[in-house]
PDB file of C-alpha atoms in Angstrom:
ATOM      1  CA  UNK A   1     130.690  90.562  91.071  1.00 85.00           C
ATOM      2  CA  UNK A   2     133.424  93.137  91.723  1.00 92.00           C
ATOM      3  CA  UNK A   3     133.060  96.573  90.092  1.00 94.00           C
ATOM      4  CA  UNK A   4     135.328  99.642  90.001  1.00 94.00           C
ATOM      5  CA  UNK A   5     133.921 102.674  88.214  1.00 95.00           C
ATOM      6  CA  UNK A   6     136.793 105.118  88.728  1.00 94.00           C
ATOM      7  CA  UNK A   7     140.157 104.089  87.273  1.00 93.00           C
ATOM      8  CA  UNK A   8     142.911 106.206  85.701  1.00 92.00           C
ATOM      9  CA  UNK A   9     145.705 105.310  83.309  1.00 91.00           C
ATOM     10  CA  UNK A  10     148.815 107.088  82.093  1.00 84.00           C
ATOM     11  CA  UNK A  11     146.556 109.123  79.822  1.00 87.00           C
ATOM     12  CA  UNK A  12     145.984 111.272  82.918  1.00 86.00           C
ATOM     13  CA  UNK A  13     147.215 110.758  86.477  1.00 80.00           C
ATOM     14  CA  UNK A  14     147.411 106.964  86.625  1.00 80.00           C
ATOM     15  CA  UNK A  15     150.756 105.167  86.719  1.00 78.00           C
ATOM     16  CA  UNK A  16     150.064 102.396  84.187  1.00 86.00           C
ATOM     17  CA  UNK A  17     149.760 102.250  80.431  1.00 90.00           C
ATOM     18  CA  UNK A  18     146.525 100.599  79.288  1.00 93.00           C
ATOM     19  CA  UNK A  19     148.282  97.339  78.402  1.00 94.00           C
ATOM     20  CA  UNK A  20     149.700  97.208  81.959  1.00 94.00           C
ATOM     21  CA  UNK A  21     146.504  98.358  83.638  1.00 94.00           C
ATOM     22  CA  UNK A  22     144.050  95.751  82.327  1.00 95.00           C
ATOM     23  CA  UNK A  23     146.009  92.697  83.593  1.00 95.00           C
ATOM     24  CA  UNK A  24     146.234  94.368  87.022  1.00 95.00           C
ATOM     25  CA  UNK A  25     142.469  94.900  87.006  1.00 96.00           C
ATOM     26  CA  UNK A  26     142.017  91.202  86.211  1.00 96.00           C
ATOM     27  CA  UNK A  27     144.483  90.209  88.964  1.00 95.00           C
ATOM     28  CA  UNK A  28     142.408  92.198  91.471  1.00 94.00           C
ATOM     29  CA  UNK A  29     139.360  90.147  90.545  1.00 94.00           C
ATOM     30  CA  UNK A  30     137.443  93.064  89.043  1.00 96.00           C
ATOM     31  CA  UNK A  31     134.682  91.983  86.661  1.00 96.00           C
ATOM     32  CA  UNK A  32     133.495  95.418  85.487  1.00 97.00           C
ATOM     33  CA  UNK A  33     135.581  98.581  85.296  1.00 96.00           C
ATOM     34  CA  UNK A  34     135.317 102.112  83.985  1.00 97.00           C
ATOM     35  CA  UNK A  35     138.304 103.983  82.588  1.00 97.00           C
ATOM     36  CA  UNK A  36     137.778 107.587  83.701  1.00 96.00           C
ATOM     37  CA  UNK A  37     140.881 109.546  82.786  1.00 94.00           C
ATOM     38  CA  UNK A  38     140.819 113.285  83.363  1.00 93.00           C
ATOM     39  CA  UNK A  39     139.380 115.309  80.473  1.00 95.00           C
ATOM     40  CA  UNK A  40     140.149 112.784  77.733  1.00 93.00           C
ATOM     41  CA  UNK A  41     138.806 109.703  75.971  1.00 94.00           C
ATOM     42  CA  UNK A  42     142.066 108.587  74.356  1.00 91.00           C
ATOM     43  CA  UNK A  43     142.383 105.248  76.150  1.00 93.00           C
ATOM     44  CA  UNK A  44     138.903 103.945  75.391  1.00 96.00           C
ATOM     45  CA  UNK A  45     139.582 101.924  72.239  1.00 95.00           C
ATOM     46  CA  UNK A  46     142.604 100.133  73.657  1.00 95.00           C
ATOM     47  CA  UNK A  47     140.835  99.465  76.966  1.00 96.00           C
ATOM     48  CA  UNK A  48     137.812  98.024  75.167  1.00 97.00           C
ATOM     49  CA  UNK A  49     139.964  95.690  73.069  1.00 96.00           C
ATOM     50  CA  UNK A  50     141.964  94.410  76.039  1.00 96.00           C
ATOM     51  CA  UNK A  51     138.881  94.042  78.232  1.00 96.00           C
ATOM     52  CA  UNK A  52     137.348  91.808  75.560  1.00 96.00           C
ATOM     53  CA  UNK A  53     140.572  89.799  75.361  1.00 95.00           C
ATOM     54  CA  UNK A  54     140.607  89.226  79.135  1.00 95.00           C
ATOM     55  CA  UNK A  55     136.881  88.553  79.395  1.00 96.00           C
ATOM     56  CA  UNK A  56     135.893  91.488  81.597  1.00 97.00           C
ATOM     57  CA  UNK A  57     133.380  94.282  81.031  1.00 97.00           C
ATOM     58  CA  UNK A  58     134.490  97.810  80.153  1.00 97.00           C
ATOM     59  CA  UNK A  59     132.532 101.036  80.655  1.00 98.00           C
ATOM     60  CA  UNK A  60     133.927 104.137  78.894  1.00 98.00           C
ATOM     61  CA  UNK A  61     134.079 107.185  81.127  1.00 98.00           C
ATOM     62  CA  UNK A  62     135.722 110.547  81.754  1.00 98.00           C
ATOM     63  CA  UNK A  63     136.481 112.558  84.877  1.00 96.00           C
ATOM     64  CA  UNK A  64     135.702 116.120  83.811  1.00 97.00           C
ATOM     65  CA  UNK A  65     137.109 119.195  85.537  1.00 94.00           C
ATOM     66  CA  UNK A  66     134.381 121.628  86.611  1.00 94.00           C
ATOM     67  CA  UNK A  67     133.627 124.280  89.215  1.00 91.00           C
ATOM     68  CA  UNK A  68     130.729 124.643  91.627  1.00 87.00           C
ATOM     69  CA  UNK A  69     129.681 126.773  94.571  1.00 75.00           C
ATOM     70  CA  UNK A  70     130.285 125.875  98.223  1.00 71.00           C
ATOM     71  CA  UNK A  71     129.381 128.409 100.912  1.00 69.00           C
ATOM     72  CA  UNK A  72     129.459 131.218  98.310  1.00 72.00           C
ATOM     73  CA  UNK A  73     132.955 130.224  97.123  1.00 74.00           C
ATOM     74  CA  UNK A  74     133.953 128.633  93.831  1.00 78.00           C
ATOM     75  CA  UNK A  75     135.374 125.157  94.355  1.00 80.00           C
ATOM     76  CA  UNK A  76     136.662 122.477  92.026  1.00 85.00           C
ATOM     77  CA  UNK A  77     134.237 119.640  91.311  1.00 90.00           C
ATOM     78  CA  UNK A  78     135.061 116.514  89.349  1.00 93.00           C
ATOM     79  CA  UNK A  79     132.225 115.104  87.281  1.00 97.00           C
ATOM     80  CA  UNK A  80     132.326 111.496  86.131  1.00 97.00           C
ATOM     81  CA  UNK A  81     130.671 110.997  82.750  1.00 98.00           C
ATOM     82  CA  UNK A  82     129.841 107.412  81.803  1.00 98.00           C
ATOM     83  CA  UNK A  83     128.958 106.173  78.312  1.00 98.00           C
ATOM     84  CA  UNK A  84     128.876 109.525  76.487  1.00 98.00           C
ATOM     85  CA  UNK A  85     129.251 109.711  72.713  1.00 97.00           C
ATOM     86  CA  UNK A  86     132.992 110.180  72.234  1.00 94.00           C
ATOM     87  CA  UNK A  87     132.340 111.891  68.900  1.00 95.00           C
ATOM     88  CA  UNK A  88     129.993 114.506  70.327  1.00 97.00           C
ATOM     89  CA  UNK A  89     131.531 117.815  69.136  1.00 97.00           C
ATOM     90  CA  UNK A  90     130.395 119.859  72.139  1.00 97.00           C
ATOM     91  CA  UNK A  91     131.849 117.326  74.566  1.00 97.00           C
ATOM     92  CA  UNK A  92     135.160 117.043  72.717  1.00 96.00           C
ATOM     93  CA  UNK A  93     135.434 120.841  72.518  1.00 97.00           C
ATOM     94  CA  UNK A  94     134.935 120.994  76.290  1.00 97.00           C
ATOM     95  CA  UNK A  95     137.608 118.356  76.922  1.00 96.00           C
ATOM     96  CA  UNK A  96     140.078 120.158  74.643  1.00 95.00           C
ATOM     97  CA  UNK A  97     139.341 123.402  76.477  1.00 95.00           C
ATOM     98  CA  UNK A  98     139.963 121.735  79.847  1.00 94.00           C
ATOM     99  CA  UNK A  99     143.264 120.245  78.704  1.00 92.00           C
ATOM    100  CA  UNK A 100     144.380 123.694  77.576  1.00 92.00           C
ATOM    101  CA  UNK A 101     143.307 125.153  80.923  1.00 92.00           C
ATOM    102  CA  UNK A 102     145.388 122.495  82.650  1.00 89.00           C
ATOM    103  CA  UNK A 103     148.437 123.455  80.607  1.00 90.00           C
ATOM    104  CA  UNK A 104     147.963 127.145  81.407  1.00 92.00           C
ATOM    105  CA  UNK A 105     147.524 126.346  85.081  1.00 90.00           C
ATOM    106  CA  UNK A 106     150.626 124.127  85.100  1.00 89.00           C
ATOM    107  CA  UNK A 107     152.756 126.881  83.581  1.00 93.00           C
ATOM    108  CA  UNK A 108     151.612 129.233  86.341  1.00 93.00           C
ATOM    109  CA  UNK A 109     152.275 126.599  89.002  1.00 91.00           C
ATOM    110  CA  UNK A 110     155.799 126.104  87.687  1.00 93.00           C
ATOM    111  CA  UNK A 111     156.330 129.860  87.613  1.00 94.00           C
ATOM    112  CA  UNK A 112     155.278 130.093  91.263  1.00 93.00           C
ATOM    113  CA  UNK A 113     157.468 127.170  92.291  1.00 92.00           C
ATOM    114  CA  UNK A 114     160.546 128.506  90.504  1.00 93.00           C
ATOM    115  CA  UNK A 115     160.936 131.084  93.273  1.00 92.00           C
ATOM    116  CA  UNK A 116     162.111 128.278  95.571  1.00 90.00           C
ATOM    117  CA  UNK A 117     162.853 125.548  93.003  1.00 92.00           C
ATOM    118  CA  UNK A 118     164.745 127.434  90.273  1.00 91.00           C
ATOM    119  CA  UNK A 119     165.751 124.271  88.389  1.00 91.00           C
ATOM    120  CA  UNK A 120     162.130 123.338  87.749  1.00 91.00           C
ATOM    121  CA  UNK A 121     160.840 124.079  84.243  1.00 92.00           C
ATOM    122  CA  UNK A 122     157.580 123.457  82.428  1.00 90.00           C
ATOM    123  CA  UNK A 123     159.526 121.440  79.848  1.00 91.00           C
ATOM    124  CA  UNK A 124     160.706 119.057  82.593  1.00 88.00           C
ATOM    125  CA  UNK A 125     157.127 118.565  83.765  1.00 87.00           C
ATOM    126  CA  UNK A 126     155.884 117.817  80.246  1.00 85.00           C
ATOM    127  CA  UNK A 127     158.864 115.561  79.487  1.00 83.00           C
ATOM    128  CA  UNK A 128     157.740 113.148  82.188  1.00 70.00           C
ATOM    129  CA  UNK A 129     154.159 113.013  80.967  1.00 72.00           C
ATOM    130  CA  UNK A 130     152.769 110.532  78.475  1.00 65.00           C
ATOM    131  CA  UNK A 131     152.319 111.851  74.940  1.00 62.00           C
ATOM    132  CA  UNK A 132     148.713 113.017  74.396  1.00 57.00           C
ATOM    133  CA  UNK A 133     148.014 112.716  78.128  1.00 65.00           C
ATOM    134  CA  UNK A 134     146.200 115.198  80.339  1.00 75.00           C
ATOM    135  CA  UNK A 135     148.794 117.219  82.280  1.00 78.00           C
ATOM    136  CA  UNK A 136     148.240 117.196  86.028  1.00 79.00           C
ATOM    137  CA  UNK A 137     149.853 117.497  89.424  1.00 80.00           C
ATOM    138  CA  UNK A 138     151.292 113.941  89.321  1.00 82.00           C
ATOM    139  CA  UNK A 139     153.507 115.092  86.430  1.00 84.00           C
ATOM    140  CA  UNK A 140     154.630 118.049  88.534  1.00 87.00           C
ATOM    141  CA  UNK A 141     155.356 115.766  91.489  1.00 87.00           C
ATOM    142  CA  UNK A 142     157.513 113.553  89.262  1.00 85.00           C
ATOM    143  CA  UNK A 143     159.485 116.545  87.987  1.00 88.00           C
ATOM    144  CA  UNK A 144     160.099 117.840  91.517  1.00 90.00           C
ATOM    145  CA  UNK A 145     161.119 114.386  92.699  1.00 90.00           C
ATOM    146  CA  UNK A 146     163.655 114.142  89.885  1.00 89.00           C
ATOM    147  CA  UNK A 147     165.213 117.392  91.098  1.00 88.00           C
ATOM    148  CA  UNK A 148     166.028 115.751  94.429  1.00 86.00           C
ATOM    149  CA  UNK A 149     165.929 117.183  97.921  1.00 84.00           C
ATOM    150  CA  UNK A 150     162.872 115.246  99.126  1.00 88.00           C
ATOM    151  CA  UNK A 151     162.970 112.217 101.439  1.00 87.00           C
ATOM    152  CA  UNK A 152     159.599 110.893 100.331  1.00 88.00           C
ATOM    153  CA  UNK A 153     157.342 111.600  97.372  1.00 87.00           C
ATOM    154  CA  UNK A 154     154.483 112.187  99.811  1.00 90.00           C
ATOM    155  CA  UNK A 155     156.429 115.184 101.135  1.00 91.00           C
ATOM    156  CA  UNK A 156     155.894 116.798  97.726  1.00 90.00           C
ATOM    157  CA  UNK A 157     152.177 116.046  97.706  1.00 88.00           C
ATOM    158  CA  UNK A 158     151.776 117.390 101.240  1.00 88.00           C
ATOM    159  CA  UNK A 159     154.078 120.348 100.629  1.00 90.00           C
ATOM    160  CA  UNK A 160     154.716 122.366  97.460  1.00 89.00           C
ATOM    161  CA  UNK A 161     151.909 120.913  95.315  1.00 87.00           C
ATOM    162  CA  UNK A 162     149.246 120.652  98.042  1.00 86.00           C
ATOM    163  CA  UNK A 163     146.022 122.575  97.499  1.00 81.00           C
ATOM    164  CA  UNK A 164     146.788 124.721 100.542  1.00 84.00           C
ATOM    165  CA  UNK A 165     150.281 125.536  99.307  1.00 90.00           C
ATOM    166  CA  UNK A 166     151.189 129.178  98.561  1.00 92.00           C
ATOM    167  CA  UNK A 167     152.237 128.019  95.091  1.00 91.00           C
ATOM    168  CA  UNK A 168     148.876 126.431  94.286  1.00 88.00           C
ATOM    169  CA  UNK A 169     146.830 127.540  91.288  1.00 87.00           C
ATOM    170  CA  UNK A 170     143.255 126.364  90.720  1.00 85.00           C
ATOM    171  CA  UNK A 171     141.743 125.544  87.335  1.00 86.00           C
ATOM    172  CA  UNK A 172     139.151 128.076  86.165  1.00 87.00           C
ATOM    173  CA  UNK A 173     136.834 125.512  84.621  1.00 91.00           C
ATOM    174  CA  UNK A 174     133.230 125.900  83.488  1.00 95.00           C
ATOM    175  CA  UNK A 175     130.335 125.625  85.930  1.00 94.00           C
ATOM    176  CA  UNK A 176     129.255 122.114  86.832  1.00 95.00           C
ATOM    177  CA  UNK A 177     125.614 122.812  85.894  1.00 96.00           C
ATOM    178  CA  UNK A 178     126.643 123.576  82.314  1.00 97.00           C
ATOM    179  CA  UNK A 179     128.892 120.515  82.157  1.00 97.00           C
ATOM    180  CA  UNK A 180     126.130 118.227  83.422  1.00 98.00           C
ATOM    181  CA  UNK A 181     123.912 119.408  80.583  1.00 98.00           C
ATOM    182  CA  UNK A 182     126.696 118.848  78.037  1.00 98.00           C
ATOM    183  CA  UNK A 183     127.209 115.289  79.293  1.00 98.00           C
ATOM    184  CA  UNK A 184     123.482 114.537  79.147  1.00 98.00           C
ATOM    185  CA  UNK A 185     123.260 116.003  75.638  1.00 98.00           C
ATOM    186  CA  UNK A 186     126.087 113.657  74.654  1.00 98.00           C
ATOM    187  CA  UNK A 187     124.087 110.695  75.948  1.00 98.00           C
ATOM    188  CA  UNK A 188     126.224 110.285  79.058  1.00 98.00           C
ATOM    189  CA  UNK A 189     125.478 109.521  82.697  1.00 98.00           C
ATOM    190  CA  UNK A 190     126.827 112.319  84.948  1.00 98.00           C
ATOM    191  CA  UNK A 191     127.945 111.359  88.463  1.00 98.00           C
ATOM    192  CA  UNK A 192     129.706 113.609  90.986  1.00 94.00           C
ATOM    193  CA  UNK A 193     133.108 112.096  91.837  1.00 92.00           C
ATOM    194  CA  UNK A 194     134.010 111.750  95.546  1.00 90.00           C
ATOM    195  CA  UNK A 195     131.501 114.485  96.535  1.00 87.00           C
ATOM    196  CA  UNK A 196     132.582 116.761  99.400  1.00 76.00           C
ATOM    197  CA  UNK A 197     135.709 114.669  99.900  1.00 72.00           C
ATOM    198  CA  UNK A 198     137.634 115.262 103.123  1.00 57.00           C
ATOM    199  CA  UNK A 199     134.784 117.404 104.491  1.00 58.00           C
ATOM    200  CA  UNK A 200     132.677 116.683 107.543  1.00 50.00           C
ATOM    201  CA  UNK A 201     133.247 114.295 110.439  1.00 52.00           C
ATOM    202  CA  UNK A 202     130.766 112.349 112.534  1.00 52.00           C
ATOM    203  CA  UNK A 203     129.560 115.474 114.308  1.00 53.00           C
ATOM    204  CA  UNK A 204     129.235 118.023 111.509  1.00 58.00           C
ATOM    205  CA  UNK A 205     128.764 116.287 108.152  1.00 56.00           C
ATOM    206  CA  UNK A 206     125.270 117.687 107.651  1.00 59.00           C
ATOM    207  CA  UNK A 207     126.379 121.299 108.049  1.00 62.00           C
ATOM    208  CA  UNK A 208     128.935 120.877 105.256  1.00 67.00           C
ATOM    209  CA  UNK A 209     126.326 119.575 102.818  1.00 70.00           C
ATOM    210  CA  UNK A 210     125.161 122.328 100.393  1.00 80.00           C
ATOM    211  CA  UNK A 211     121.795 120.737  99.651  1.00 81.00           C
ATOM    212  CA  UNK A 212     120.510 123.630  97.552  1.00 85.00           C
ATOM    213  CA  UNK A 213     123.465 123.415  95.163  1.00 89.00           C
ATOM    214  CA  UNK A 214     123.105 119.648  94.891  1.00 89.00           C
ATOM    215  CA  UNK A 215     119.423 120.093  94.071  1.00 93.00           C
ATOM    216  CA  UNK A 216     120.425 122.503  91.299  1.00 93.00           C
ATOM    217  CA  UNK A 217     122.715 119.806  89.906  1.00 94.00           C
ATOM    218  CA  UNK A 218     119.856 117.306  89.981  1.00 97.00           C
ATOM    219  CA  UNK A 219     117.656 119.784  88.108  1.00 96.00           C
ATOM    220  CA  UNK A 220     120.443 120.171  85.528  1.00 97.00           C
ATOM    221  CA  UNK A 221     120.441 116.408  84.948  1.00 97.00           C
ATOM    222  CA  UNK A 222     122.757 114.852  87.547  1.00 98.00           C
ATOM    223  CA  UNK A 223     122.122 111.113  87.798  1.00 98.00           C
ATOM    224  CA  UNK A 224     124.442 109.848  90.520  1.00 97.00           C
ATOM    225  CA  UNK A 225     126.929 110.284  93.360  1.00 94.00           C
ATOM    226  CA  UNK A 226     130.185 108.405  93.931  1.00 93.00           C
ATOM    227  CA  UNK A 227     129.729 107.759  97.643  1.00 90.00           C
ATOM    228  CA  UNK A 228     131.946 104.674  98.029  1.00 86.00           C
ATOM    229  CA  UNK A 229     135.292 106.428  97.895  1.00 85.00           C
ATOM    230  CA  UNK A 230     138.141 106.553 100.390  1.00 83.00           C
ATOM    231  CA  UNK A 231     138.005 110.367 100.513  1.00 80.00           C
ATOM    232  CA  UNK A 232     134.301 110.472 101.437  1.00 79.00           C
ATOM    233  CA  UNK A 233     133.882 110.150 105.208  1.00 79.00           C
ATOM    234  CA  UNK A 234     131.355 107.618 106.557  1.00 83.00           C
ATOM    235  CA  UNK A 235     129.297 110.456 108.047  1.00 81.00           C
ATOM    236  CA  UNK A 236     129.262 112.390 104.766  1.00 83.00           C
ATOM    237  CA  UNK A 237     128.431 109.190 102.896  1.00 86.00           C
ATOM    238  CA  UNK A 238     125.334 108.780 105.059  1.00 87.00           C
ATOM    239  CA  UNK A 239     124.209 112.352 104.292  1.00 86.00           C
ATOM    240  CA  UNK A 240     124.815 111.848 100.573  1.00 90.00           C
ATOM    241  CA  UNK A 241     123.008 108.510 100.482  1.00 92.00           C
ATOM    242  CA  UNK A 242     119.922 110.063 102.073  1.00 92.00           C
ATOM    243  CA  UNK A 243     119.979 112.812  99.446  1.00 92.00           C
ATOM    244  CA  UNK A 244     120.433 110.223  96.681  1.00 94.00           C
ATOM    245  CA  UNK A 245     117.464 108.203  97.922  1.00 96.00           C
ATOM    246  CA  UNK A 246     115.308 111.333  98.016  1.00 95.00           C
ATOM    247  CA  UNK A 247     116.154 112.182  94.387  1.00 96.00           C
ATOM    248  CA  UNK A 248     116.450 108.628  92.972  1.00 97.00           C
ATOM    249  CA  UNK A 249     120.151 109.011  92.176  1.00 96.00           C
ATOM    250  CA  UNK A 250     122.409 106.048  91.518  1.00 96.00           C
ATOM    251  CA  UNK A 251     125.316 105.377  93.889  1.00 94.00           C
ATOM    252  CA  UNK A 252     128.719 104.369  92.540  1.00 93.00           C
ATOM    253  CA  UNK A 253     132.125 103.570  93.971  1.00 81.00           C
ATOM    254  CA  UNK A 254     135.754 102.826  93.325  1.00 77.00           C
TER     255      UNK A 254
END
């Protein structure tokens, strides 16, 4: 059985509409999938209907924007929430708040970029996004690409919109401990997405692992870690899997 528990559609930063996405999932031989768009549940109904049509299993999910603490610094953490009640008012209020934060952050990003890309506007970024979708950096990349001047779209990702770029603006989201509790109260299964991605090599993975903070997340109700992800190094995966075994956490992947 082939399972993928971390898939995005055009409702956030995926490239496919739901009706295009499900046949591709089938073509890849996936038997069970989770739709985990950023900060929204809008694609769930359509995904469920098409999954039934194609004879595959669908798990409703969300990738929620949060913040945590790493070496005394606030860092962005993405929390996967599986099977929560989509009608839970506290959860939906949180998702609406995050989408608004993303819009505010995007306006500031555009403002910063206009110093060197004066033809870029927030309206151009939004125009390329799907209606009702969660605005994100892929929409900004598309708008910059349409302006021209780049040889490859990856040059945009590695340059002006990169997290280390002087233009970059982070999202001031709520603390991950609070979000974990909200997800649990909504009946969901909270799992940290690609934990500590791009951190730690074979020689120093353990020193990058903030065990105390992860234990706080477990105490708050964390139930799993997404360790099988391309951005999680093999050495870091080993550290995370040992922690998961110690605390009886589930392991997921994409």
